[in-house]
Short mmCIF file of C-alpha atoms in Angstrom, two decimals:
data_model
loop_
_atom_site.label_atom_id
_atom_site.label_comp_id
_atom_site.label_asym_id
_atom_site.label_seq_id
_atom_site.Cartn_x
_atom_site.Cartn_y
_atom_site.Cartn_z
CA UNK A 740 -24.09 -13.62 24.54
CA UNK A 741 -21.83 -11.16 22.07
CA UNK A 742 -19.15 -10.63 24.95
CA UNK A 743 -18.64 -14.23 25.44
CA UNK A 744 -18.14 -14.58 21.54
CA UNK A 745 -15.93 -11.37 21.38
CA UNK A 746 -13.60 -12.55 24.17
CA UNK A 747 -12.83 -15.55 21.54
CA UNK A 748 -11.21 -13.06 19.23
CA UNK A 749 -7.66 -12.63 19.73
CA UNK A 750 -7.86 -9.23 19.14
CA UNK A 751 -10.34 -8.31 22.18
CA UNK A 752 -8.53 -10.65 24.50
CA UNK A 753 -6.51 -7.73 26.06
CA UNK A 754 -9.56 -5.34 26.74
CA UNK A 755 -10.65 -4.97 30.33
CA UNK A 756 -14.41 -7.03 30.10
CA UNK A 757 -16.01 -3.82 31.73
CA UNK A 758 -14.64 -1.84 28.39
CA UNK A 759 -16.22 -4.17 26.34
CA UNK A 760 -19.30 -4.46 28.22
CA UNK A 761 -19.80 -0.51 27.78
CA UNK A 762 -18.78 -0.56 24.27
CA UNK A 763 -21.40 -3.55 23.37
CA UNK A 764 -24.28 -0.86 24.65
CA UNK A 765 -23.72 1.05 21.42
CA UNK A 766 -24.49 -1.80 19.13
CA UNK A 767 -24.97 -5.42 18.43
CA UNK A 768 -22.14 -7.50 16.17
CA UNK A 769 -23.74 -9.98 13.84
CA UNK A 770 -23.13 -13.49 14.27
CA UNK A 771 -23.31 -15.76 11.28
CA UNK A 772 -22.94 -19.41 10.06
CA UNK A 773 -21.78 -20.56 7.04
CA UNK A 774 -21.65 -24.48 5.69
CA UNK A 775 -18.29 -25.83 4.59
CA UNK A 776 -17.79 -24.36 0.92
CA UNK A 777 -19.68 -21.17 1.20
CA UNK A 778 -18.25 -17.89 0.46
CA UNK A 779 -17.56 -15.63 3.50
CA UNK A 780 -16.17 -12.58 1.46
CA UNK A 781 -15.45 -12.10 -2.13
CA UNK A 782 -12.33 -10.64 -3.81
CA UNK A 783 -13.17 -6.80 -5.08
CA UNK A 784 -15.66 -6.25 -2.97
CA UNK A 785 -15.67 -3.28 -0.23
CA UNK A 786 -14.82 -4.22 3.44
CA UNK A 787 -16.72 -2.53 6.03
CA UNK A 788 -17.21 -4.58 8.80
CA UNK A 789 -14.37 -6.53 10.62
CA UNK A 790 -15.12 -10.29 9.87
CA UNK A 791 -14.07 -12.38 13.27
CA UNK A 792 -14.09 -16.36 13.26
CA UNK A 793 -15.38 -17.89 16.20
CA UNK A 794 -15.22 -21.52 15.30
CA UNK A 795 -14.22 -23.71 12.30
CA UNK A 796 -11.75 -22.82 9.33
CA UNK A 797 -11.38 -20.71 6.27
CA UNK A 798 -9.42 -20.37 3.55
CA UNK A 799 -8.21 -16.87 1.50
CA UNK A 800 -8.23 -17.40 -2.23
CA UNK A 801 -6.68 -15.39 -4.95
CA UNK A 802 -8.13 -15.79 -8.36
CA UNK A 803 -6.55 -14.06 -11.20
CA UNK A 804 -7.85 -13.21 -15.02
CA UNK A 805 -6.21 -16.12 -16.28
CA UNK A 806 -8.70 -18.11 -13.98
CA UNK A 807 -5.90 -19.69 -11.94
CA UNK A 808 -6.90 -19.72 -8.12
CA UNK A 809 -3.92 -19.27 -5.62
CA UNK A 810 -4.61 -20.47 -2.14
CA UNK A 811 -3.08 -17.57 0.00
CA UNK A 812 -3.70 -18.34 3.65
CA UNK A 813 -5.24 -20.47 6.21
CA UNK A 814 -7.82 -18.61 8.50
CA UNK A 815 -8.59 -20.14 12.24
CA UNK A 816 -10.58 -19.55 14.84
CA UNK A 817 -10.10 -16.58 17.06
CA UNK A 818 -8.61 -14.45 14.14
CA UNK A 819 -9.58 -11.25 12.47
CA UNK A 820 -9.74 -10.98 9.34
CA UNK A 821 -8.12 -8.46 7.08
CA UNK A 822 -7.74 -5.69 10.02
CA UNK A 823 -5.76 -3.59 7.23
CA UNK A 824 -8.22 -3.70 4.54
CA UNK A 825 -10.59 -2.53 6.94
CA UNK A 826 -8.56 1.09 7.21
CA UNK A 827 -6.81 1.18 3.85
CA UNK A 828 -8.13 4.23 1.45
CA UNK A 829 -10.01 1.75 -1.28
CA UNK A 830 -10.92 -0.81 1.30
CA UNK A 831 -11.06 -3.50 -1.81
CA UNK A 832 -10.38 -7.09 -0.21
CA UNK A 833 -7.80 -8.74 -2.47
CA UNK A 834 -8.91 -12.10 -1.68
CA UNK A 835 -12.06 -14.58 -1.65
CA UNK A 836 -12.61 -16.01 1.99
CA UNK A 837 -14.19 -19.26 1.68
CA UNK A 838 -15.20 -21.68 4.75
CA UNK A 839 -13.34 -24.77 4.87
CA UNK A 840 -15.14 -26.32 7.33
CA UNK A 841 -19.08 -25.16 8.80
CA UNK A 842 -17.96 -21.89 10.18
CA UNK A 843 -19.35 -19.18 12.97
CA UNK A 844 -18.57 -15.71 12.11
CA UNK A 845 -18.68 -11.62 14.20
CA UNK A 846 -19.07 -9.01 12.41
CA UNK A 847 -18.17 -5.69 13.58
CA UNK A 848 -18.38 -2.36 11.73
CA UNK A 849 -15.65 -0.22 11.22
CA UNK A 850 -16.75 2.84 12.99
CA UNK A 851 -17.12 0.67 16.34
CA UNK A 852 -13.60 -0.63 15.81
CA UNK A 853 -12.68 3.17 15.55
CA UNK A 854 -14.70 3.80 18.69
CA UNK A 855 -13.24 1.24 20.67
CA UNK A 856 -9.76 2.31 19.86
CA UNK A 857 -10.64 5.50 21.71
CA UNK A 858 -12.05 3.67 24.48
CA UNK A 859 -9.04 1.13 25.26
CA UNK A 860 -5.39 1.73 25.22
CA UNK A 861 -4.97 -2.03 25.42
CA UNK A 862 -7.29 -2.47 22.18
CA UNK A 863 -5.51 0.38 20.03
CA UNK A 864 -1.82 -1.16 20.93
CA UNK A 865 -3.09 -4.56 19.89
CA UNK A 866 -4.48 -3.70 16.60
CA UNK A 867 -1.48 -1.53 15.55
CA UNK A 868 0.64 -4.48 16.96
CA UNK A 869 -1.48 -6.85 14.64
CA UNK A 870 -1.31 -4.42 11.81
CA UNK A 871 2.54 -4.04 12.12
CA UNK A 872 3.29 -7.52 12.69
CA UNK A 873 1.42 -8.46 9.26
CA UNK A 874 3.09 -5.61 7.17
CA UNK A 875 6.42 -6.48 8.53
CA UNK A 876 5.98 -9.98 7.74
CA UNK A 877 4.95 -9.22 4.33
CA UNK A 878 8.17 -6.87 3.79
CA UNK A 879 10.41 -9.60 4.92
CA UNK A 880 8.34 -11.95 2.27
CA UNK A 881 9.18 -9.79 -0.53
CA UNK A 882 13.31 -9.68 0.44
CA UNK A 883 12.98 -13.57 0.51
CA UNK A 884 11.47 -13.63 -2.72
CA UNK A 885 14.46 -12.14 -4.33
CA UNK A 886 16.33 -15.30 -2.80
CA UNK A 887 16.07 -17.84 -5.83
CA UNK A 888 17.18 -20.96 -4.31
CA UNK A 889 15.68 -22.33 -0.91
CA UNK A 890 19.15 -23.10 0.41
CA UNK A 891 19.62 -19.19 0.01
CA UNK A 892 16.51 -18.14 1.58
CA UNK A 893 17.49 -20.36 4.50
CA UNK A 894 21.12 -19.09 5.10
CA UNK A 895 19.76 -15.37 4.44
CA UNK A 896 16.98 -16.24 7.29
CA UNK A 897 19.44 -18.01 9.92
CA UNK A 898 21.88 -15.25 9.49
CA UNK A 899 19.71 -12.81 10.23
CA UNK A 900 18.30 -14.25 13.16
CA UNK A 901 21.78 -14.77 14.18
CA UNK A 902 22.74 -11.08 14.07
CA UNK A 903 19.04 -10.44 15.95
CA UNK A 904 19.82 -13.10 19.26
CA UNK A 905 23.28 -12.57 18.98
CA UNK A 906 23.91 -16.28 19.52
CA UNK A 907 24.35 -19.83 17.27
CA UNK A 908 22.17 -21.52 19.03
CA UNK A 909 18.93 -20.05 17.84
CA UNK A 910 15.13 -20.16 18.94
CA UNK A 911 13.38 -19.54 15.48
CA UNK A 912 10.21 -17.12 15.68
CA UNK A 913 8.46 -18.75 12.63
CA UNK A 914 6.87 -22.56 12.45
CA UNK A 915 8.18 -24.50 9.59
CA UNK A 916 4.85 -23.70 8.12
CA UNK A 917 5.34 -20.06 8.51
CA UNK A 918 8.50 -20.50 7.10
CA UNK A 919 7.17 -21.80 4.01
CA UNK A 920 4.67 -19.04 3.60
CA UNK A 921 7.32 -16.45 4.16
CA UNK A 922 9.88 -17.86 1.75
CA UNK A 923 7.12 -18.57 -0.96
CA UNK A 924 7.65 -22.25 -1.48
CA UNK A 925 6.42 -25.63 -0.29
CA UNK A 926 6.45 -27.09 3.11
CA UNK A 927 7.96 -30.46 2.27
CA UNK A 928 10.69 -28.75 0.03
CA UNK A 929 11.88 -26.66 2.49
CA UNK A 930 12.22 -29.41 5.10
CA UNK A 931 14.21 -31.19 2.80
CA UNK A 932 16.90 -28.31 2.14
CA UNK A 933 16.78 -28.14 6.51
CA UNK A 934 17.31 -31.72 6.49
CA UNK A 935 20.20 -31.62 3.79
CA UNK A 936 22.01 -28.64 5.82
CA UNK A 937 22.02 -31.05 9.11
CA UNK A 938 23.08 -33.83 7.13
CA UNK A 939 26.01 -31.70 5.55
CA UNK A 940 26.66 -30.84 9.26
CA UNK A 941 26.10 -27.18 8.82
CA UNK A 942 22.91 -26.87 11.30
CA UNK A 943 21.52 -28.91 13.80
CA UNK A 944 17.71 -28.65 13.83
CA UNK A 945 15.13 -29.90 16.26
CA UNK A 946 11.66 -28.09 15.99
CA UNK A 947 12.15 -24.29 17.11
CA UNK A 948 15.56 -24.90 18.38
CA UNK A 949 18.59 -24.58 15.79
CA UNK A 950 22.04 -24.15 16.04
CA UNK A 951 24.45 -23.08 13.35
CA UNK A 952 27.58 -25.38 13.70
CA UNK A 953 29.30 -24.12 10.70
CA UNK A 954 28.48 -20.29 10.27
CA UNK A 955 31.29 -19.62 7.72
CA UNK A 956 29.47 -22.05 5.20
CA UNK A 957 26.22 -20.77 5.82
CA UNK A 958 27.78 -17.40 4.72
CA UNK A 959 29.16 -18.99 1.72
CA UNK A 960 25.76 -20.46 0.73
CA UNK A 961 24.41 -16.76 0.86
CA UNK A 962 26.80 -15.48 -1.50
CA UNK A 963 26.02 -18.23 -3.98
CA UNK A 964 25.10 -16.97 -7.35
CA UNK B 866 8.65 25.53 16.23
CA UNK B 867 7.76 21.76 17.13
CA UNK B 868 4.00 22.73 15.88
CA UNK B 869 5.14 24.46 12.66
CA UNK B 870 7.56 21.36 12.12
CA UNK B 871 4.82 18.85 12.78
CA UNK B 872 2.29 20.73 10.46
CA UNK B 873 4.64 19.94 7.46
CA UNK B 874 4.53 15.80 8.30
CA UNK B 875 1.52 14.47 6.31
CA UNK B 876 0.37 12.26 9.54
CA UNK B 877 -0.06 14.93 11.38
CA UNK B 878 -1.98 17.41 8.81
CA UNK B 879 -5.79 16.74 9.52
CA UNK B 880 -5.16 16.98 13.48
CA UNK B 881 -6.67 20.45 14.94
CA UNK B 882 -3.38 22.67 15.79
CA UNK B 883 -5.63 22.90 19.45
CA UNK B 884 -4.97 19.60 19.82
CA UNK B 885 -1.56 19.56 18.53
CA UNK B 886 -0.53 22.35 20.34
CA UNK B 887 -1.84 20.62 23.83
CA UNK B 888 -0.13 17.16 23.23
CA UNK B 889 2.84 19.35 22.62
CA UNK B 890 2.71 20.12 26.11
CA UNK B 891 3.74 16.72 27.40
CA UNK B 892 6.58 16.12 25.73
CA UNK B 893 9.26 18.06 22.98
CA UNK B 894 9.89 16.32 19.43
CA UNK B 895 13.77 16.34 18.75
CA UNK B 896 14.89 17.83 15.51
CA UNK B 897 17.96 16.41 14.05
CA UNK B 898 20.32 17.44 10.68
CA UNK B 899 22.08 14.87 8.79
CA UNK B 900 24.35 15.53 5.97
CA UNK B 901 24.13 13.89 2.89
CA UNK B 902 25.53 10.18 3.06
CA UNK B 903 24.88 10.02 6.77
CA UNK B 904 22.93 6.92 8.00
CA UNK B 905 19.61 8.04 9.74
CA UNK B 906 18.40 4.34 10.51
CA UNK B 907 20.44 1.04 10.78
CA UNK B 908 18.85 -1.99 9.62
CA UNK B 909 18.52 -4.77 12.63
CA UNK B 910 18.05 -1.87 15.17
CA UNK B 911 15.39 -1.40 17.53
CA UNK B 912 13.27 1.06 16.17
CA UNK B 913 11.12 3.34 19.19
CA UNK B 914 10.59 7.21 17.96
CA UNK B 915 8.97 7.89 14.73
CA UNK B 916 11.59 9.47 12.53
CA UNK B 917 9.53 11.89 10.41
CA UNK B 918 11.73 13.47 7.32
CA UNK B 919 10.86 17.40 7.04
CA UNK B 920 12.93 18.71 4.47
CA UNK B 921 15.46 16.72 1.63
CA UNK B 922 15.54 13.04 0.53
CA UNK B 923 16.49 9.71 2.01
CA UNK B 924 16.45 6.29 0.50
CA UNK B 925 15.78 2.81 2.15
CA UNK B 926 18.22 0.34 1.51
CA UNK B 927 18.62 -3.62 2.17
CA UNK B 928 21.73 -5.05 2.83
CA UNK B 929 21.76 -8.93 2.02
CA UNK B 930 24.49 -11.40 3.87
CA UNK B 931 26.31 -11.96 0.52
CA UNK B 932 26.74 -8.17 0.41
CA UNK B 933 24.60 -6.83 -1.98
CA UNK B 934 22.67 -3.60 -1.45
CA UNK B 935 19.07 -3.19 -2.66
CA UNK B 936 17.45 0.11 -2.72
CA UNK B 937 14.12 -0.46 -1.58
CA UNK B 938 12.15 2.69 -1.68
CA UNK B 939 12.76 6.48 -1.79
CA UNK B 940 11.59 8.73 0.96
CA UNK B 941 10.56 12.01 0.80
CA UNK B 942 10.17 15.35 2.90
CA UNK B 943 7.17 14.89 4.35
CA UNK B 944 7.03 11.14 5.00
CA UNK B 945 6.83 9.48 7.99
CA UNK B 946 9.18 6.61 8.05
CA UNK B 947 7.95 2.74 9.05
CA UNK B 948 4.85 3.34 11.04
CA UNK B 949 4.23 -0.17 11.01
CA UNK B 950 7.44 -1.52 12.43
CA UNK B 951 6.87 1.21 15.26
CA UNK B 952 4.21 -0.91 16.41
CA UNK B 953 5.05 -4.30 15.18
CA UNK B 954 6.29 -7.02 17.84
CA UNK B 955 9.54 -7.00 17.69
CA UNK B 956 10.23 -3.48 16.40
CA UNK B 957 13.30 -4.19 14.40
CA UNK B 958 14.18 -2.38 11.40
CA UNK B 959 14.41 -4.27 8.18
CA UNK B 960 16.51 -1.31 6.35
CA UNK B 961 18.94 1.24 6.61
CA UNK B 962 17.93 4.84 5.71
CA UNK B 963 20.87 6.96 4.15
CA UNK B 964 20.52 10.75 3.82
CA UNK B 965 20.68 10.96 0.01
CA UNK B 966 20.90 15.15 0.27
CA UNK B 967 21.15 16.94 3.65
CA UNK B 968 18.28 16.45 5.83
CA UNK B 969 16.05 17.66 8.40
CA UNK B 970 14.14 14.75 10.86
CA UNK B 971 11.70 15.06 13.60
CA UNK B 972 11.47 12.67 16.04
CA UNK B 973 8.54 11.57 17.75
CA UNK B 974 8.30 8.62 20.53
CA UNK B 975 6.03 5.65 20.08
CA UNK B 976 4.51 6.13 23.78
CA UNK B 977 3.40 9.89 22.36
CA UNK B 978 2.05 8.76 19.00
CA UNK B 979 -0.13 6.27 20.90
CA UNK B 980 -1.20 9.26 23.58
CA UNK B 981 -1.91 11.40 20.26
CA UNK B 982 -4.05 8.36 18.94
CA UNK B 983 -6.42 8.74 21.99
CA UNK B 984 -6.70 12.35 21.54
CA UNK B 985 -7.51 12.72 17.76
CA UNK B 986 -10.01 10.19 16.04
CA UNK B 987 -8.34 12.20 12.67
CA UNK B 988 -4.82 10.97 13.89
CA UNK B 989 -5.79 7.71 14.86
CA UNK B 990 -7.95 7.33 11.04
CA UNK B 991 -4.67 8.91 9.17
CA UNK B 992 -2.32 6.43 11.22
CA UNK B 993 -4.43 3.46 10.40
CA UNK B 994 -5.50 4.09 6.49
CA UNK B 995 -1.21 4.84 5.86
CA UNK B 996 -0.83 1.67 7.31
CA UNK B 997 -3.40 0.23 5.55
CA UNK B 998 -2.21 1.45 2.32
CA UNK B 999 1.06 0.10 2.72
CA UNK B 1000 -0.04 -2.98 3.52
CA UNK B 1001 -2.17 -3.18 0.67
CA UNK B 1002 0.67 -1.95 -1.51
CA UNK B 1003 2.71 -4.69 -0.63
CA UNK B 1004 0.23 -7.37 -0.61
CA UNK B 1005 -0.64 -6.37 -4.18
CA UNK B 1006 3.17 -6.34 -4.85
CA UNK B 1007 3.61 -10.02 -3.40
CA UNK B 1008 0.46 -10.92 -6.14
CA UNK B 1009 2.13 -9.32 -9.05
CA UNK B 1010 5.72 -10.75 -8.59
CA UNK B 1011 4.28 -14.20 -9.46
CA UNK B 1012 3.36 -13.08 -12.87
CA UNK B 1013 6.52 -13.49 -14.75
CA UNK B 1014 6.44 -11.18 -17.49
CA UNK B 1015 5.45 -7.33 -17.32
CA UNK B 1016 2.79 -7.83 -20.10
CA UNK B 1017 1.45 -10.21 -17.59
CA UNK B 1018 1.50 -8.00 -14.89
CA UNK B 1019 0.27 -4.83 -16.75
CA UNK B 1020 -2.54 -7.14 -18.07
CA UNK B 1021 -3.74 -8.44 -14.71
CA UNK B 1022 -3.32 -4.91 -13.17
CA UNK B 1023 -5.35 -3.06 -16.17
CA UNK B 1024 -8.39 -5.87 -16.17
CA UNK B 1025 -8.33 -5.32 -12.04
CA UNK B 1026 -8.64 -1.69 -12.64
CA UNK B 1027 -11.71 -2.05 -15.49
CA UNK B 1028 -13.60 -4.68 -12.77
CA UNK B 1029 -13.02 -1.95 -9.83
CA UNK B 1030 -13.71 1.34 -11.88
CA UNK B 1031 -16.49 -0.63 -14.21
CA UNK B 1032 -15.23 1.31 -17.37
CA UNK B 1033 -12.71 1.05 -19.84
CA UNK B 1034 -11.31 4.41 -19.55
CA UNK B 1035 -9.42 4.29 -16.86
CA UNK B 1036 -7.68 6.38 -14.38
CA UNK B 1037 -4.71 4.86 -12.95
CA UNK B 1038 -4.33 4.78 -9.30
CA UNK B 1039 -0.61 4.58 -9.55
CA UNK B 1040 2.29 6.93 -10.85
CA UNK B 1041 4.42 5.24 -13.13
CA UNK B 1042 7.02 4.76 -10.46
CA UNK B 1043 4.42 3.68 -8.29
CA UNK B 1044 3.63 0.84 -10.37
CA UNK B 1045 7.39 -0.12 -11.40
CA UNK B 1046 7.93 -0.64 -7.89
CA UNK B 1047 4.50 -2.47 -7.56
CA UNK B 1048 5.27 -4.87 -10.48
CA UNK B 1049 9.07 -5.18 -9.09
CA UNK B 1050 10.25 -4.29 -12.28
CA UNK B 1051 12.24 -0.78 -13.75
CA UNK B 1052 10.85 2.00 -14.89
CA UNK B 1053 12.09 2.02 -18.35
CA UNK B 1054 11.22 -1.36 -18.76
CA UNK B 1055 7.70 -0.70 -17.72
CA UNK B 1056 7.20 2.23 -20.13
CA UNK B 1057 8.65 0.23 -22.89
CA UNK B 1058 6.26 -2.52 -22.82
CA UNK B 1059 3.22 0.06 -22.31
CA UNK B 1060 4.65 1.69 -25.63
CA UNK B 1061 4.42 -1.85 -27.15
CA UNK B 1062 0.96 -2.21 -25.82
CA UNK B 1063 -0.12 1.32 -27.24
CA UNK B 1064 1.62 0.30 -30.70
CA UNK B 1065 -0.51 -3.30 -30.99
CA UNK B 1066 -3.55 -1.17 -30.57
CA UNK B 1067 -4.09 -2.86 -27.37
CA UNK B 1068 -4.38 0.26 -25.02
CA UNK B 1069 -4.46 4.22 -25.73
CA UNK B 1070 -2.58 5.86 -22.62
CA UNK B 1071 -1.64 9.20 -21.58
CA UNK B 1072 -0.18 10.36 -18.05
CA UNK B 1073 -2.66 8.51 -15.32
CA UNK B 1074 -5.40 8.08 -18.01
CA UNK B 1075 -5.56 4.64 -19.83
CA UNK B 1076 -8.36 3.33 -22.31
CA UNK B 1077 -8.12 -0.32 -23.07
CA UNK B 1078 -9.17 -0.59 -26.77
CA UNK B 1079 -9.20 -4.52 -27.12
CA UNK B 1080 -10.00 -5.98 -23.54
CA UNK B 1081 -10.22 -9.93 -25.40
CA UNK B 1082 -6.11 -9.28 -26.19
CA UNK B 1083 -5.48 -8.24 -22.71
CA UNK B 1084 -7.06 -11.09 -21.11
CA UNK B 1085 -5.09 -13.41 -23.64
CA UNK B 1086 -2.15 -11.74 -22.76
CA UNK B 1087 -3.40 -12.47 -19.10
CA UNK B 1088 -3.93 -16.25 -19.75
CA UNK B 1089 -0.65 -16.89 -21.71
CA UNK B 1090 1.69 -19.11 -20.19
#
């Protein structure tokens, strides 16, 4: 039962079934159900067991001391929550996690996660890569927060991708939703500015494909004060 | 020689000498020297070997396409650079690293780092904790970037610490320098606002110790529009 549940979580997918099987002889991961609207994790509490979402959808929210609630992220089935917090020195959750639908979760103690790292190189690499991807996303986000207009953020982003992919016909690595999160802007605003740039003949964009028609004008946008 | 050098890097300090010794039978970490002003790592390049600073000081800089250079971070002796990038899916460096003094570095291939994780639970925990601490710092920084004034940032920070430490006599977990980086403000501006709050009788601050004298006024500051 636990084995089938584990196989639903991305973090464990690359681990050979035999390894998971022998790992699970040492302990029994808890499974818990939450009704829509229930709290799954609380901001400021210590985080000692990795929480994985098996089914349903949750949201991570941040509440400031002025009382404002800020939705930070949507958490979907197959995701492990806050892997990095589990290993940070203080282990304090920066957010509250709330069930947006009925949710089933699986809980794996921190020390069992460390034990699996020793048992499976595949797991270790997946875990490090998950943390690495998250960290590089946050680092980029901080960078984009300094560019004040959405046009400037898009220009910087596309010029960066042109340099990495060495072409003007780009395959964008982020969905529009992720891009909006990366830039710290709303998705409709992002789409509007993308459309404007297309109408002005600077870009041609279709889904994940984007061709920069006029690199010089894009560069000028990045240099705008 | 490599063993003595490794022991200078924080990441390897918790690993038993015997383990490091047998690990070093498998490969030989490179040591390289840089003159003040030289580039150590370049923004946009693939990062495959962990660079550790043995002596001297370097800075991480970010250059945008408008040509502006932004200093991101100071890197000191005993630090390992960008552990998370090494394990991120793309492995592309977001910054350029420049020697600020003469610098000596030690280079360890990514796959040897993974091998050491399998050999030493101490190393694995240190590596995960290093990445976890970094990630939680960036997540907090993004949170603080939303509060527009420095007073509001300080108020949120101190109210958060009061909740965690469950007292008004706080031992602050960050130096003034780190706090300025966390808030995305300059250090002199931060110190000025701290002094103002002390003069107004809201706080008493001395080094890492800070007592909140008037929690209600601090809460009012956090709620200001």
